[in-house]
JSON list of C-alpha atoms in Angstrom, two decimals:
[
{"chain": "A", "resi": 1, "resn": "UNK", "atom": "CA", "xyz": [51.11, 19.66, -13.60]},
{"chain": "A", "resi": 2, "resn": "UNK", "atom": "CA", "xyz": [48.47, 20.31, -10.67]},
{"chain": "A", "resi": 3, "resn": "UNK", "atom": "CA", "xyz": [47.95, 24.08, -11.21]},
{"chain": "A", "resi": 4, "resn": "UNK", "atom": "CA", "xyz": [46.91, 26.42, -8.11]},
{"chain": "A", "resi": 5, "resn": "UNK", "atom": "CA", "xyz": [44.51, 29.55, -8.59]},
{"chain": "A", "resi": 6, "resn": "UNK", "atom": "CA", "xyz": [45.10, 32.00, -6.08]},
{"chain": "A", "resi": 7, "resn": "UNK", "atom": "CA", "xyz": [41.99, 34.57, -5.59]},
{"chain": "A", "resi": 8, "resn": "UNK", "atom": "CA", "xyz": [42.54, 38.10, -4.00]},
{"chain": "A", "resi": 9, "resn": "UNK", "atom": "CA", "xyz": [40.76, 41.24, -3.17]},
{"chain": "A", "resi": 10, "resn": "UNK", "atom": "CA", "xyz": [43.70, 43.47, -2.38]},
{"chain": "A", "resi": 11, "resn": "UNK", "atom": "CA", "xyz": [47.90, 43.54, -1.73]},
{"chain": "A", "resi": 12, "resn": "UNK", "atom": "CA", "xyz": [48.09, 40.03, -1.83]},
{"chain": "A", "resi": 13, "resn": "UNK", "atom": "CA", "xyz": [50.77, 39.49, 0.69]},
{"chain": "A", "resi": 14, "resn": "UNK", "atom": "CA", "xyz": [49.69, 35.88, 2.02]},
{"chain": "A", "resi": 15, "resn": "UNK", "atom": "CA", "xyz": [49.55, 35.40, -2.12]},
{"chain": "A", "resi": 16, "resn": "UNK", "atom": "CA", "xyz": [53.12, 36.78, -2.47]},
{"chain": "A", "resi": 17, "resn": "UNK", "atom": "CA", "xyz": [54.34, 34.59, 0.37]},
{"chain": "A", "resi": 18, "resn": "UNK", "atom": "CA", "xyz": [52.97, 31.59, -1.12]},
{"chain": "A", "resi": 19, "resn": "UNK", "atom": "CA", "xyz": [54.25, 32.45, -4.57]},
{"chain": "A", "resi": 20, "resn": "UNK", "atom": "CA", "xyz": [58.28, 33.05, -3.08]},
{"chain": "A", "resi": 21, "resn": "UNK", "atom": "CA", "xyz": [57.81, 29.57, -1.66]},
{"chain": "A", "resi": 22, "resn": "UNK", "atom": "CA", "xyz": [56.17, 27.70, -4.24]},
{"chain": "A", "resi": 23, "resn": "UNK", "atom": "CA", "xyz": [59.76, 29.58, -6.47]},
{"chain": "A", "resi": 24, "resn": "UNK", "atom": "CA", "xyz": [61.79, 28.96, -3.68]},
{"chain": "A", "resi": 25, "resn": "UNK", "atom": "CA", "xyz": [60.69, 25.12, -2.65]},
{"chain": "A", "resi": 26, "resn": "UNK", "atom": "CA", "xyz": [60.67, 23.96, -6.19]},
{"chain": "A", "resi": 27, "resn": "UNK", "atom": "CA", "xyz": [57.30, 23.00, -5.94]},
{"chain": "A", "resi": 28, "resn": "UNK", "atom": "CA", "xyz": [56.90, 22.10, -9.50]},
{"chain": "A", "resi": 29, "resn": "UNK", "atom": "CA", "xyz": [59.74, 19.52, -9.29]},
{"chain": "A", "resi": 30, "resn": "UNK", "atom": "CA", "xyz": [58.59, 18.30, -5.78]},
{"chain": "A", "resi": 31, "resn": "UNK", "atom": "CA", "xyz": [55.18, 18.22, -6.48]},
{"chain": "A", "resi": 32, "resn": "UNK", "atom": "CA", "xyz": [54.38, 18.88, -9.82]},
{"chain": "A", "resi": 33, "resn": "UNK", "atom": "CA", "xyz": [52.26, 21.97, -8.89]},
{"chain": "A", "resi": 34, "resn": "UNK", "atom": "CA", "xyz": [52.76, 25.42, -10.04]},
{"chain": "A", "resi": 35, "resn": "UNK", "atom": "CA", "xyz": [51.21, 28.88, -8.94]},
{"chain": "A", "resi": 36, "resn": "UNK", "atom": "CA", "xyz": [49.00, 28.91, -12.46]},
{"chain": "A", "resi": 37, "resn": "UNK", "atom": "CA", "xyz": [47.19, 31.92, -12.27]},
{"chain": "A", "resi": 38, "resn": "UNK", "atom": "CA", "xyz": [46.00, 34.58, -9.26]},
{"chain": "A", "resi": 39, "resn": "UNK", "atom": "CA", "xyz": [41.98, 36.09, -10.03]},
{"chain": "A", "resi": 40, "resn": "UNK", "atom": "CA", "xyz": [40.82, 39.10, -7.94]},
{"chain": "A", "resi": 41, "resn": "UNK", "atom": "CA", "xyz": [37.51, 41.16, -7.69]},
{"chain": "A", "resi": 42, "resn": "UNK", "atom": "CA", "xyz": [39.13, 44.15, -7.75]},
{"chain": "A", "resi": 43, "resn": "UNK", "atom": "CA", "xyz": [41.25, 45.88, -10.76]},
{"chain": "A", "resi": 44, "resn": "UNK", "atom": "CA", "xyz": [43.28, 48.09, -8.57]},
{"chain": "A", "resi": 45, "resn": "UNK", "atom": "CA", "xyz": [44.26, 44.82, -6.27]},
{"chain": "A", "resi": 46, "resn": "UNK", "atom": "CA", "xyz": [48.23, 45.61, -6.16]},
{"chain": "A", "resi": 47, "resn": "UNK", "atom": "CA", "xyz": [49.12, 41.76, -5.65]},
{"chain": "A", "resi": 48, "resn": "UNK", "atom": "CA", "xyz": [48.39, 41.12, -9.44]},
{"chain": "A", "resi": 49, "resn": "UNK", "atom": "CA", "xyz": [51.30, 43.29, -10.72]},
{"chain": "A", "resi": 50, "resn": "UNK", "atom": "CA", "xyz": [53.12, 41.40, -8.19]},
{"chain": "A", "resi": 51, "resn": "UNK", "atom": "CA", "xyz": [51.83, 38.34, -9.57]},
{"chain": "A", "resi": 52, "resn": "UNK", "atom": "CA", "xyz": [52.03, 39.45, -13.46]},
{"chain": "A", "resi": 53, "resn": "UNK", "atom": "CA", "xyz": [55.70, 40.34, -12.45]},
{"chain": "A", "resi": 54, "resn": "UNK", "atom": "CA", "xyz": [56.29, 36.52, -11.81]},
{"chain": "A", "resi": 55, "resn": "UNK", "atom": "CA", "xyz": [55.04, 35.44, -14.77]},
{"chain": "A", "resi": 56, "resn": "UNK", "atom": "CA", "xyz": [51.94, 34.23, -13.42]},
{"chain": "A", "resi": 57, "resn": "UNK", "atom": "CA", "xyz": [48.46, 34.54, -15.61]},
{"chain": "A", "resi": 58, "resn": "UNK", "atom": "CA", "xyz": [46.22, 37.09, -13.72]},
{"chain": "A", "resi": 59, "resn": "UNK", "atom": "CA", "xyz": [42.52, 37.82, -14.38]},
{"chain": "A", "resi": 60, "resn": "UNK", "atom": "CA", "xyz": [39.86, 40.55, -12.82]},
{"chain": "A", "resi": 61, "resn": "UNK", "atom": "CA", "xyz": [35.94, 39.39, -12.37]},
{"chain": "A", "resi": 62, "resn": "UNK", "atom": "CA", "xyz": [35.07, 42.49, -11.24]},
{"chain": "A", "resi": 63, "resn": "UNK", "atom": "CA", "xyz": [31.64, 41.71, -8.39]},
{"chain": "A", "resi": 64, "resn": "UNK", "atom": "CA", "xyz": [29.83, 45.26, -9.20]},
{"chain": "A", "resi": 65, "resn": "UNK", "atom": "CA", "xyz": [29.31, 43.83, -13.14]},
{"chain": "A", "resi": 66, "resn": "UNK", "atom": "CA", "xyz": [26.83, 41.65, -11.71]},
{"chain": "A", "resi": 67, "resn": "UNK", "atom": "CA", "xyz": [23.23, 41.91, -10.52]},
{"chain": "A", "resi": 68, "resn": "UNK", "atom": "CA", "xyz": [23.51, 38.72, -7.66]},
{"chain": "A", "resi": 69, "resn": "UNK", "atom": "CA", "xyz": [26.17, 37.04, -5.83]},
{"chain": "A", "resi": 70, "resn": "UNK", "atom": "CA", "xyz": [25.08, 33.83, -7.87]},
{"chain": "A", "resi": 71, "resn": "UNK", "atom": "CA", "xyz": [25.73, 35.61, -11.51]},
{"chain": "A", "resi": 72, "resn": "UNK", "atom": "CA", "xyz": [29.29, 36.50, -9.90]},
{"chain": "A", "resi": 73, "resn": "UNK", "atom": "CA", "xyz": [30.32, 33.41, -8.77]},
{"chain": "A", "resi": 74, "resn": "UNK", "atom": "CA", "xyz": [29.17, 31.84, -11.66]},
{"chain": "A", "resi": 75, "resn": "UNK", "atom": "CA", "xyz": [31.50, 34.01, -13.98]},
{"chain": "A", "resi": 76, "resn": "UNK", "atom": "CA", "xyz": [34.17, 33.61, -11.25]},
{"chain": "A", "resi": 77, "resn": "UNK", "atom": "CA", "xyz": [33.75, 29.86, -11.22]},
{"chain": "A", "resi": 78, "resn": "UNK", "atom": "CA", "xyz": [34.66, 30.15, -15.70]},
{"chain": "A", "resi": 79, "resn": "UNK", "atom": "CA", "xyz": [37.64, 32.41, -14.33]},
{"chain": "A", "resi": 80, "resn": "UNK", "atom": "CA", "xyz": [39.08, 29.98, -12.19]},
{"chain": "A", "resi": 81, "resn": "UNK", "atom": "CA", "xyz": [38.18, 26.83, -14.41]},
{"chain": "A", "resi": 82, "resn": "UNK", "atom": "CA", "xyz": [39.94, 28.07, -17.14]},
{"chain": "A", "resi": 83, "resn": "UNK", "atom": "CA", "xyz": [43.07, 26.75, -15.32]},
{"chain": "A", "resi": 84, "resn": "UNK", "atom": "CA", "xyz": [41.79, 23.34, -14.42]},
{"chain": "A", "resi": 85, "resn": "UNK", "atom": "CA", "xyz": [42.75, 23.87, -11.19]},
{"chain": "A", "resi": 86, "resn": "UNK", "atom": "CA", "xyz": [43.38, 21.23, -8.14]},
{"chain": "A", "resi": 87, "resn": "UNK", "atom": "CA", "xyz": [43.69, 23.68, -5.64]},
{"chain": "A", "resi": 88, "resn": "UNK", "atom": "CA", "xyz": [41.77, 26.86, -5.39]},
{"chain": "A", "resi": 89, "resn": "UNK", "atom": "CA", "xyz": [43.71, 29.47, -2.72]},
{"chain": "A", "resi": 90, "resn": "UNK", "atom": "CA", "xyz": [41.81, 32.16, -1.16]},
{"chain": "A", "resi": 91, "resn": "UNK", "atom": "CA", "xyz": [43.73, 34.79, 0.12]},
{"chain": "A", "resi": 92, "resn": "UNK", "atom": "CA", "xyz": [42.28, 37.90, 1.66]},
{"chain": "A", "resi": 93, "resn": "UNK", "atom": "CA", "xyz": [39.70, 37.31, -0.94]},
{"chain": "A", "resi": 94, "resn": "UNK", "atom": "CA", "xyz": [37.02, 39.58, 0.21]},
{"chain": "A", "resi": 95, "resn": "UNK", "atom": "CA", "xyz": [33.42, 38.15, -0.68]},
{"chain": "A", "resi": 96, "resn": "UNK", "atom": "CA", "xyz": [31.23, 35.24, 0.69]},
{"chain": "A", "resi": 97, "resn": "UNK", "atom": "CA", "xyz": [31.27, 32.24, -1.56]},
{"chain": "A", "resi": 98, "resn": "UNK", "atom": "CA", "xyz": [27.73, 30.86, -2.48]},
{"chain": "A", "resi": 99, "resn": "UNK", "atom": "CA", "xyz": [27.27, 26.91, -1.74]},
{"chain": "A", "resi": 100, "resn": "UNK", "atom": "CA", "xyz": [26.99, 26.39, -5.19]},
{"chain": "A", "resi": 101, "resn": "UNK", "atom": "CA", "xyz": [30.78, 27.74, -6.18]},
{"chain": "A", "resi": 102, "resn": "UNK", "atom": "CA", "xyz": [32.01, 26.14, -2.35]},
{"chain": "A", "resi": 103, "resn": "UNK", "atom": "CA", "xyz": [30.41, 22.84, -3.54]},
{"chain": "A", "resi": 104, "resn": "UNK", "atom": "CA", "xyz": [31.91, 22.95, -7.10]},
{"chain": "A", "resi": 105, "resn": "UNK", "atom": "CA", "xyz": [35.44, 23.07, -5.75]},
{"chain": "A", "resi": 106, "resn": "UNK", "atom": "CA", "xyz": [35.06, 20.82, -2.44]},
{"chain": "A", "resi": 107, "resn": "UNK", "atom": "CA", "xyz": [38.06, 19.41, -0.93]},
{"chain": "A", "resi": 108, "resn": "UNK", "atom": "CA", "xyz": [40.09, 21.77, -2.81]},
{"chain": "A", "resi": 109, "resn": "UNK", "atom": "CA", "xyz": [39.09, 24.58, -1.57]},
{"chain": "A", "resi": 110, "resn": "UNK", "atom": "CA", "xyz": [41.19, 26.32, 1.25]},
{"chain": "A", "resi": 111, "resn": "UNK", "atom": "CA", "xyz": [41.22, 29.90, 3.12]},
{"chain": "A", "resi": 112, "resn": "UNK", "atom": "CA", "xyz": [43.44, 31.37, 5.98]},
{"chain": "A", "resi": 113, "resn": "UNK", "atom": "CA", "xyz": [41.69, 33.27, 8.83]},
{"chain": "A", "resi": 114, "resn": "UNK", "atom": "CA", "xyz": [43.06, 35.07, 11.81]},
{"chain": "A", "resi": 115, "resn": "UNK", "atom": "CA", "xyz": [42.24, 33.61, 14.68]},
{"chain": "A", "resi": 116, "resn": "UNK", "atom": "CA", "xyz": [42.31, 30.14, 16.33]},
{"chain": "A", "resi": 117, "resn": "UNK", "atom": "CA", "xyz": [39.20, 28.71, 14.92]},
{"chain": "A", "resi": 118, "resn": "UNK", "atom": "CA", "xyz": [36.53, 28.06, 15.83]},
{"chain": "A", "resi": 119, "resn": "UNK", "atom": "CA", "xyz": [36.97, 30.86, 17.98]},
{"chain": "A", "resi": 120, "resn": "UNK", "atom": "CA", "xyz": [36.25, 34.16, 16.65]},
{"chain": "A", "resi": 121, "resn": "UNK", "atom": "CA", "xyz": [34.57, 33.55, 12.79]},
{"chain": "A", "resi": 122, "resn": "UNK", "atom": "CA", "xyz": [33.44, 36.42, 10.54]},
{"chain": "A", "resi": 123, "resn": "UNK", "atom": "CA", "xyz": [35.68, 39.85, 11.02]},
{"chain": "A", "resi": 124, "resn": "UNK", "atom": "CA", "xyz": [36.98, 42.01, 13.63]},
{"chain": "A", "resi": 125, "resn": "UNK", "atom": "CA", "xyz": [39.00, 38.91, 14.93]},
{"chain": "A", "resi": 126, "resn": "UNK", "atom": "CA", "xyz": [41.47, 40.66, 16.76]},
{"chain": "A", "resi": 127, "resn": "UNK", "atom": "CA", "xyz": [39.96, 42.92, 18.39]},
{"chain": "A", "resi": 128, "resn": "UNK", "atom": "CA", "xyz": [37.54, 40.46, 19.82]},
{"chain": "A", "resi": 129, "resn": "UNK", "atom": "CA", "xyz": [40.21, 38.68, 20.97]},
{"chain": "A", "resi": 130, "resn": "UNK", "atom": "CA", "xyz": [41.43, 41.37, 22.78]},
{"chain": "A", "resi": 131, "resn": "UNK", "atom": "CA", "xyz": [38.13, 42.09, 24.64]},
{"chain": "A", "resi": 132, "resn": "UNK", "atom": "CA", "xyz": [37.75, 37.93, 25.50]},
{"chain": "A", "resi": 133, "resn": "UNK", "atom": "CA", "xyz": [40.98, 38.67, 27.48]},
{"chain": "A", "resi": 134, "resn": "UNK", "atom": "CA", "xyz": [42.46, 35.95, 25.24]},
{"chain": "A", "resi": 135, "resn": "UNK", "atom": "CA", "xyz": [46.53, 35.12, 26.24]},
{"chain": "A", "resi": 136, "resn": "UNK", "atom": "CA", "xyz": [46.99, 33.83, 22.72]},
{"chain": "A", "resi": 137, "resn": "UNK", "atom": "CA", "xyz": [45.26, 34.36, 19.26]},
{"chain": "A", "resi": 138, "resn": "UNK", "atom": "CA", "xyz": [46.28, 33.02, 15.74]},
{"chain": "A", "resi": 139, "resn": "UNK", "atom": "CA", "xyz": [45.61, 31.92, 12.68]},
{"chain": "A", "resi": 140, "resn": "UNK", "atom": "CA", "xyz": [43.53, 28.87, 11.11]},
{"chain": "A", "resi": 141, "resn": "UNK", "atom": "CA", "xyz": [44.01, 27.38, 7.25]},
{"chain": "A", "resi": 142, "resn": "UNK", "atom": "CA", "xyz": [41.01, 25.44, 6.68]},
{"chain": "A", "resi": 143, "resn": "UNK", "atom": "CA", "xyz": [38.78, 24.02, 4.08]},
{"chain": "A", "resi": 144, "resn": "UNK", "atom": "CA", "xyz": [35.51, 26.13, 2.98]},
{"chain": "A", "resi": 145, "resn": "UNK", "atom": "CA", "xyz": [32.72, 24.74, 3.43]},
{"chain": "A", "resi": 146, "resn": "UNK", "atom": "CA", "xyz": [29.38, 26.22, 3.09]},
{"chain": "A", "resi": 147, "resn": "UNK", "atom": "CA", "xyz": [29.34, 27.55, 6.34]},
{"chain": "A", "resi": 148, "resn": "UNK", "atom": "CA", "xyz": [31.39, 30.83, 6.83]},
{"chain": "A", "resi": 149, "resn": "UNK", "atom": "CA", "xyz": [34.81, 30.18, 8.46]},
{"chain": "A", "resi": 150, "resn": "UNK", "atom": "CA", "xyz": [34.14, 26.97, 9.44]},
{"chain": "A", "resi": 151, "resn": "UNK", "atom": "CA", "xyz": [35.49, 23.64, 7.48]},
{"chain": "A", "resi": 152, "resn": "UNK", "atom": "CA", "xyz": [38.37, 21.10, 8.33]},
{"chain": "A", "resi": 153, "resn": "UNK", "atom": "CA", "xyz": [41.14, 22.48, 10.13]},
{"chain": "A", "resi": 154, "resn": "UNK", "atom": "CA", "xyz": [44.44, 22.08, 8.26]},
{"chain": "A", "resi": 155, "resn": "UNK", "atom": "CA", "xyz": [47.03, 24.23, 10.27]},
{"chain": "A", "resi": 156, "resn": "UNK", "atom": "CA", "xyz": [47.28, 26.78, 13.05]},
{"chain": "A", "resi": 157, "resn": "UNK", "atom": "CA", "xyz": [49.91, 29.00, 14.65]},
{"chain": "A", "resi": 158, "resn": "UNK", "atom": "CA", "xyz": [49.66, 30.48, 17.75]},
{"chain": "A", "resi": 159, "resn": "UNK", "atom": "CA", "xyz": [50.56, 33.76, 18.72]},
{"chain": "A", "resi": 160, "resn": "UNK", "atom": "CA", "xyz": [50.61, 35.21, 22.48]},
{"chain": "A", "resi": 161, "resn": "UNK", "atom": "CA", "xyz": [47.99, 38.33, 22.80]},
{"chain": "A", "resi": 162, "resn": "UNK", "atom": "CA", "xyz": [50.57, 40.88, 24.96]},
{"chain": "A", "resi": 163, "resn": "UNK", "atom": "CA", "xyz": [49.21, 43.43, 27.65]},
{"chain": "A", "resi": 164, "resn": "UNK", "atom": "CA", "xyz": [49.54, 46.18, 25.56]},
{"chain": "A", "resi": 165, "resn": "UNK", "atom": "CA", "xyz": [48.24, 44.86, 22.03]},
{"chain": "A", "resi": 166, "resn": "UNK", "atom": "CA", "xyz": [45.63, 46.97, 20.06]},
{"chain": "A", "resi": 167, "resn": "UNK", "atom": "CA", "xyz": [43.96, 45.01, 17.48]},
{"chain": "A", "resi": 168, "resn": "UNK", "atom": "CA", "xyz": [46.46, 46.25, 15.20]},
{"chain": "A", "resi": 169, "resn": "UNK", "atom": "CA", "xyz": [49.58, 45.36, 16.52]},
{"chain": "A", "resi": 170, "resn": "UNK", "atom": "CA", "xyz": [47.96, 41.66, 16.92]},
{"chain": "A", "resi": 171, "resn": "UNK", "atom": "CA", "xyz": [47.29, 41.92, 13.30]},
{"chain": "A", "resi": 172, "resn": "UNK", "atom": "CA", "xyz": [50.92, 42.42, 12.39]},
{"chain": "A", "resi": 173, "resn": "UNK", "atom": "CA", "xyz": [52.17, 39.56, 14.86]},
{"chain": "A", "resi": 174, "resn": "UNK", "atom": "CA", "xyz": [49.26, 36.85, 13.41]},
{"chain": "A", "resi": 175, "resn": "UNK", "atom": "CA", "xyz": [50.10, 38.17, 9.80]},
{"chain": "A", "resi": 176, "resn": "UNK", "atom": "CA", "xyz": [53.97, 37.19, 9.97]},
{"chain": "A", "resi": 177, "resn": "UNK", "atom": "CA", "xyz": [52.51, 33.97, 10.65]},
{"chain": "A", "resi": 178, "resn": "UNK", "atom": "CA", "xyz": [50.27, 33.49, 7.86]},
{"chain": "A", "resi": 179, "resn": "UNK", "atom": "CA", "xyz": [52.88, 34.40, 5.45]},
{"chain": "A", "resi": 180, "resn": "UNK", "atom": "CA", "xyz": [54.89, 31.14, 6.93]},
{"chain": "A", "resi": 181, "resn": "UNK", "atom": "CA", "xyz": [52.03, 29.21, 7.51]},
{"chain": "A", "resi": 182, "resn": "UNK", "atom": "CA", "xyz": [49.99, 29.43, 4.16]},
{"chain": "A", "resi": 183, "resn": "UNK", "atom": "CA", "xyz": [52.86, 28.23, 2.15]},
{"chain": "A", "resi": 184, "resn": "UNK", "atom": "CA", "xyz": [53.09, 25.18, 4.64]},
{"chain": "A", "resi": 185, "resn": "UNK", "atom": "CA", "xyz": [49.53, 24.41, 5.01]},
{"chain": "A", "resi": 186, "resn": "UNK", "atom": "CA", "xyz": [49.69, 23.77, 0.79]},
{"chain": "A", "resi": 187, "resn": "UNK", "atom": "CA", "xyz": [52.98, 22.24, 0.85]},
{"chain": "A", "resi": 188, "resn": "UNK", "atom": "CA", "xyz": [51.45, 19.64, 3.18]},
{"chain": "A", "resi": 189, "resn": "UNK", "atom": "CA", "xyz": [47.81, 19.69, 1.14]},
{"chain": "A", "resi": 190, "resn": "UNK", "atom": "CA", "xyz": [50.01, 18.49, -1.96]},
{"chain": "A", "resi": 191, "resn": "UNK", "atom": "CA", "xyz": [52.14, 16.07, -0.53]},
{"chain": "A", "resi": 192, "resn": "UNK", "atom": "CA", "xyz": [48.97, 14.68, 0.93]},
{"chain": "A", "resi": 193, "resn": "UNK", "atom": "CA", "xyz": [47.31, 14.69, -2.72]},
{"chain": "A", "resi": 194, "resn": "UNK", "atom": "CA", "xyz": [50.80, 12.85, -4.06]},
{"chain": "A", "resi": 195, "resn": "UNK", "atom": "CA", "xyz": [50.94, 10.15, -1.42]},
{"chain": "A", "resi": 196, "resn": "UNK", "atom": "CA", "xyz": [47.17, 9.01, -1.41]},
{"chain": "A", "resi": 197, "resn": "UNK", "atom": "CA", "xyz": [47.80, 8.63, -5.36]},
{"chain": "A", "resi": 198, "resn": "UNK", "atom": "CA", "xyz": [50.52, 6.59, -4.86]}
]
């Protein structure tokens, strides 16, 4: 079984959409993969009672318990290997990676980010879209790679930027399609895994 560690920072709704499908798609029996366990920074980070309530293994590495961003990721990197995973998921996973963890899990290592990369890396996405005078914006799955927000591209949506968007209604309209397009974007990662073993 190819087991999938989700990591999270907050609500974990990208993480819940991905869960429904992996239930509803049967990815176990298509592709023997299973959600395996979801890790977060943060204790208070409501998606792990959504993911305890699915019977999914969930684990805090809390980042203030340590002195450097290398001592965290480090303990993190234990967390996650604990599950032997083939995939590692992050989703609205709020802290920069060191090259050391990014490099420990390469080519298995994926994150979604709202905008149509490589336009508009780092944060206030939307918003800067807005200001560009962009007519669409979106949202990129990609590989990490050491460099923030940058890696190979695995999917996009687009989304049309409307004359009256604030960066928040933008941010609702991308986010319905990251909960459709994160689920996809594995789907195809693990098919892709299955057929080059073949």
């Amino acid at each position: 079984m190819k087991n999938i560690v989700i990591l999270i920072s907050g609500g974990g709704s990208n993480m819940a959409a991905i869960v429904r499908a992996a239930e509803r798609d049967r990815w176990a029996e298509r592709f023997g993969a299973r959600i395996a366990a979801v890790i977060s920074n943060k204790a208070e980070a409501g998606g792990l009672a959504l993911a305890a309530s699915h019977g999914i293994a969930t684990a805090v590495v809390p980042h203030q318990a340590f002195d450097s961003r290398e001592g965290f990721d480090a303990a993190l990197a234990e967390a996650v290997d604990a599950h032997a995973p083939a995939l590692v998921v992050l989703a609205g996973f709020m802290r920069i990676l060191t090259p050391g963890f990014v490099a420990r899990y390469a080519g298995r290592l994926v994150n979604i980010h709202p905008s149509l990369l490589p336009a508009f890396p780092g944060l206030h996405t939307h918003q800067r879209a807005i200001e560009a005078g962009c007519k669409v914006a979106g949202v990129t799955v990609h590989q990490v790679t050491a460099e923030l927000d940058h890696g190979p591209i695995l999917a996009q949506a687009v989304v049309p930027v409307l004359p009256d968007d604030t960066a928040a209604t933008l941010a609702a309209r991308v986010l319905s399609q990251e909960h459709l397009l994160y689920p996809r974007a594995i789907a195809g990662w693990l098919l892709d895994t299955l057929s080059h073993k073949a």
